[in-house]
């Protein structure tokens, strides 16, 4: 279900916090950028879990869009 998936994403982000670049690299691939992406994705996954638990379709869609956006933004920088 969506709520469980959101908690899986949150768990993966907790691990990912420690898998970022060891030093800043070209193209904005910095330790700070990694930490910021992890923070925003963690927050978005928590919001998605909460929205999923509410069973409100509009809230779920909005939270899912936000989570998707944080994932795409990070993956476009750190591919």
Short mmCIF file of N, CA and C in Angstrom, two decimals:
data_model
loop_
_atom_site.label_atom_id
_atom_site.label_comp_id
_atom_site.label_asym_id
_atom_site.label_seq_id
_atom_site.Cartn_x
_atom_site.Cartn_y
_atom_site.Cartn_z
N UNK A 1 0.83 -1.19 0.00
CA UNK A 1 0.00 0.00 0.00
C UNK A 1 0.88 1.25 0.00
N UNK A 2 0.26 2.40 -0.27
CA UNK A 2 1.01 3.65 -0.37
C UNK A 2 1.71 4.03 0.93
N UNK A 3 1.02 3.85 2.03
CA UNK A 3 1.60 4.23 3.32
C UNK A 3 2.86 3.42 3.60
N UNK A 4 2.79 2.13 3.36
CA UNK A 4 3.95 1.26 3.58
C UNK A 4 5.09 1.65 2.64
N UNK A 5 4.76 1.95 1.38
CA UNK A 5 5.78 2.37 0.41
C UNK A 5 6.48 3.64 0.89
N UNK A 6 5.73 4.56 1.46
CA UNK A 6 6.32 5.80 1.96
C UNK A 6 7.31 5.52 3.07
N UNK A 7 6.99 4.57 3.94
CA UNK A 7 7.92 4.23 5.02
C UNK A 7 9.16 3.52 4.48
N UNK A 8 9.02 2.77 3.40
CA UNK A 8 10.19 2.16 2.76
C UNK A 8 11.11 3.25 2.20
N UNK A 9 10.52 4.25 1.56
CA UNK A 9 11.32 5.35 1.04
C UNK A 9 12.04 6.06 2.18
N UNK A 10 11.35 6.31 3.26
CA UNK A 10 11.95 6.96 4.43
C UNK A 10 13.13 6.14 4.96
N UNK A 11 12.97 4.84 5.00
CA UNK A 11 14.06 3.98 5.47
C UNK A 11 15.26 4.03 4.53
N UNK A 12 14.99 4.02 3.25
CA UNK A 12 16.08 4.09 2.27
C UNK A 12 16.82 5.42 2.39
N UNK A 13 16.07 6.48 2.62
CA UNK A 13 16.70 7.80 2.78
C UNK A 13 17.59 7.82 4.02
N UNK A 14 17.16 7.19 5.09
CA UNK A 14 18.00 7.14 6.30
C UNK A 14 19.35 6.50 6.00
N UNK A 15 19.35 5.47 5.19
CA UNK A 15 20.60 4.82 4.79
C UNK A 15 21.37 5.71 3.83
N UNK A 16 20.65 6.33 2.91
CA UNK A 16 21.28 7.17 1.89
C UNK A 16 22.03 8.36 2.47
N UNK A 17 21.61 8.83 3.62
CA UNK A 17 22.30 9.95 4.26
C UNK A 17 23.80 9.68 4.39
N UNK A 18 24.16 8.42 4.56
CA UNK A 18 25.55 8.04 4.79
C UNK A 18 26.25 7.57 3.52
N UNK A 19 25.59 7.68 2.38
CA UNK A 19 26.14 7.19 1.12
C UNK A 19 26.43 8.30 0.13
N UNK A 20 26.42 9.54 0.59
CA UNK A 20 26.67 10.67 -0.28
C UNK A 20 28.14 10.82 -0.62
N UNK A 21 28.45 11.85 -1.37
CA UNK A 21 29.85 12.07 -1.76
C UNK A 21 30.72 12.36 -0.55
N UNK A 22 31.93 11.85 -0.58
CA UNK A 22 32.86 12.09 0.53
C UNK A 22 33.46 13.49 0.46
N UNK A 23 33.48 14.05 -0.75
CA UNK A 23 33.97 15.42 -0.93
C UNK A 23 33.12 16.08 -2.01
N UNK A 24 33.12 17.41 -2.00
CA UNK A 24 32.37 18.16 -3.00
C UNK A 24 32.96 17.91 -4.38
N UNK A 25 32.05 17.78 -5.37
CA UNK A 25 32.48 17.53 -6.74
C UNK A 25 31.88 18.61 -7.65
N UNK A 26 32.36 18.62 -8.88
CA UNK A 26 31.87 19.58 -9.87
C UNK A 26 30.39 19.34 -10.15
N UNK A 27 29.75 20.34 -10.71
CA UNK A 27 28.35 20.19 -11.09
C UNK A 27 27.38 20.29 -9.93
N UNK A 28 27.83 20.85 -8.81
CA UNK A 28 26.95 21.00 -7.66
C UNK A 28 26.74 19.73 -6.85
N UNK A 29 27.54 18.72 -7.15
CA UNK A 29 27.43 17.46 -6.39
C UNK A 29 28.20 17.61 -5.08
N UNK A 30 27.58 18.34 -4.18
CA UNK A 30 28.23 18.65 -2.91
C UNK A 30 27.64 17.83 -1.77
N UNK A 31 28.39 17.78 -0.69
CA UNK A 31 27.89 17.09 0.51
C UNK A 31 26.62 17.78 1.01
N UNK A 32 26.59 19.12 0.94
CA UNK A 32 25.41 19.86 1.39
C UNK A 32 24.21 19.55 0.50
N UNK A 33 24.43 19.53 -0.81
CA UNK A 33 23.32 19.23 -1.73
C UNK A 33 22.76 17.85 -1.42
N UNK A 34 23.64 16.88 -1.18
CA UNK A 34 23.20 15.52 -0.84
C UNK A 34 22.36 15.54 0.43
N UNK A 35 22.85 16.22 1.45
CA UNK A 35 22.13 16.30 2.72
C UNK A 35 20.78 16.98 2.54
N UNK A 36 20.75 18.04 1.74
CA UNK A 36 19.49 18.76 1.48
C UNK A 36 18.48 17.87 0.75
N UNK A 37 18.97 17.13 -0.26
CA UNK A 37 18.07 16.21 -0.98
C UNK A 37 17.55 15.12 -0.04
N UNK A 38 18.40 14.60 0.81
CA UNK A 38 17.96 13.56 1.75
C UNK A 38 16.90 14.13 2.70
N UNK A 39 17.14 15.34 3.17
CA UNK A 39 16.17 15.96 4.09
C UNK A 39 14.83 16.18 3.41
N UNK A 40 14.84 16.76 2.21
CA UNK A 40 13.57 17.05 1.53
C UNK A 40 12.84 15.77 1.13
N UNK A 41 13.58 14.75 0.75
CA UNK A 41 12.94 13.48 0.39
C UNK A 41 12.39 12.78 1.63
N UNK A 42 13.10 12.85 2.73
CA UNK A 42 12.60 12.28 3.97
C UNK A 42 11.32 12.97 4.43
N UNK A 43 11.30 14.29 4.34
CA UNK A 43 10.10 15.04 4.71
C UNK A 43 8.94 14.72 3.76
N UNK A 44 9.24 14.61 2.48
CA UNK A 44 8.19 14.31 1.50
C UNK A 44 7.64 12.90 1.69
N UNK A 45 8.50 11.96 2.07
CA UNK A 45 8.01 10.59 2.30
C UNK A 45 7.13 10.54 3.55
N UNK A 46 7.47 11.31 4.57
CA UNK A 46 6.63 11.37 5.77
C UNK A 46 5.27 11.98 5.44
N UNK A 47 5.27 13.02 4.62
CA UNK A 47 4.02 13.65 4.21
C UNK A 47 3.17 12.69 3.36
N UNK A 48 3.83 11.90 2.52
CA UNK A 48 3.12 10.93 1.69
C UNK A 48 2.51 9.84 2.57
N UNK A 49 3.23 9.39 3.59
CA UNK A 49 2.68 8.39 4.51
C UNK A 49 1.46 8.93 5.23
N UNK A 50 1.55 10.16 5.70
CA UNK A 50 0.43 10.78 6.41
C UNK A 50 -0.77 10.95 5.48
N UNK A 51 -0.52 11.42 4.26
CA UNK A 51 -1.61 11.59 3.30
C UNK A 51 -2.24 10.25 2.95
N UNK A 52 -1.42 9.23 2.80
CA UNK A 52 -1.94 7.89 2.47
C UNK A 52 -2.83 7.36 3.58
N UNK A 53 -2.44 7.61 4.82
CA UNK A 53 -3.24 7.16 5.95
C UNK A 53 -4.58 7.88 6.01
N UNK A 54 -4.63 9.10 5.48
CA UNK A 54 -5.87 9.88 5.52
C UNK A 54 -6.91 9.37 4.53
N UNK A 55 -6.45 8.60 3.53
CA UNK A 55 -7.34 8.05 2.49
C UNK A 55 -7.99 9.14 1.63
N UNK A 56 -7.44 10.36 1.68
CA UNK A 56 -7.95 11.47 0.88
C UNK A 56 -7.18 11.50 -0.44
N UNK A 57 -7.86 11.21 -1.54
CA UNK A 57 -7.20 11.06 -2.84
C UNK A 57 -6.44 12.32 -3.26
N UNK A 58 -7.01 13.48 -3.05
CA UNK A 58 -6.34 14.72 -3.46
C UNK A 58 -5.06 14.94 -2.66
N UNK A 59 -5.12 14.67 -1.36
CA UNK A 59 -3.93 14.81 -0.52
C UNK A 59 -2.85 13.79 -0.90
N UNK A 60 -3.29 12.57 -1.20
CA UNK A 60 -2.34 11.53 -1.61
C UNK A 60 -1.64 11.94 -2.91
N UNK A 61 -2.42 12.42 -3.88
CA UNK A 61 -1.84 12.83 -5.16
C UNK A 61 -0.85 13.96 -4.98
N UNK A 62 -1.22 14.95 -4.20
CA UNK A 62 -0.33 16.08 -3.96
C UNK A 62 0.97 15.64 -3.29
N UNK A 63 0.86 14.81 -2.26
CA UNK A 63 2.04 14.33 -1.55
C UNK A 63 2.89 13.42 -2.44
N UNK A 64 2.25 12.60 -3.25
CA UNK A 64 2.99 11.72 -4.17
C UNK A 64 3.75 12.56 -5.20
N UNK A 65 3.12 13.60 -5.72
CA UNK A 65 3.79 14.48 -6.68
C UNK A 65 5.01 15.14 -6.06
N UNK A 66 4.89 15.59 -4.82
CA UNK A 66 6.01 16.23 -4.11
C UNK A 66 7.14 15.22 -3.91
N UNK A 67 6.81 14.02 -3.48
CA UNK A 67 7.82 12.99 -3.27
C UNK A 67 8.52 12.66 -4.59
N UNK A 68 7.74 12.48 -5.63
CA UNK A 68 8.31 12.19 -6.95
C UNK A 68 9.27 13.29 -7.38
N UNK A 69 8.88 14.53 -7.16
CA UNK A 69 9.70 15.67 -7.54
C UNK A 69 11.04 15.65 -6.80
N UNK A 70 11.03 15.36 -5.50
CA UNK A 70 12.28 15.33 -4.74
C UNK A 70 13.19 14.21 -5.25
N UNK A 71 12.60 13.09 -5.61
CA UNK A 71 13.41 11.97 -6.14
C UNK A 71 14.03 12.35 -7.48
N UNK A 72 13.23 12.90 -8.37
CA UNK A 72 13.73 13.27 -9.71
C UNK A 72 14.81 14.33 -9.61
N UNK A 73 14.61 15.32 -8.76
CA UNK A 73 15.61 16.38 -8.61
C UNK A 73 16.95 15.82 -8.13
N UNK A 74 16.92 14.93 -7.17
CA UNK A 74 18.16 14.34 -6.67
C UNK A 74 18.80 13.45 -7.73
N UNK A 75 18.01 12.61 -8.35
CA UNK A 75 18.55 11.68 -9.34
C UNK A 75 19.10 12.42 -10.56
N UNK A 76 18.55 13.61 -10.88
CA UNK A 76 19.08 14.36 -12.01
C UNK A 76 20.44 14.96 -11.67
N UNK A 77 20.68 15.25 -10.41
CA UNK A 77 21.97 15.81 -9.97
C UNK A 77 22.98 14.70 -9.71
N UNK A 78 22.57 13.68 -9.00
CA UNK A 78 23.47 12.59 -8.57
C UNK A 78 23.13 11.31 -9.32
N UNK A 79 23.40 11.27 -10.63
CA UNK A 79 23.09 10.05 -11.38
C UNK A 79 24.27 9.14 -11.46
#
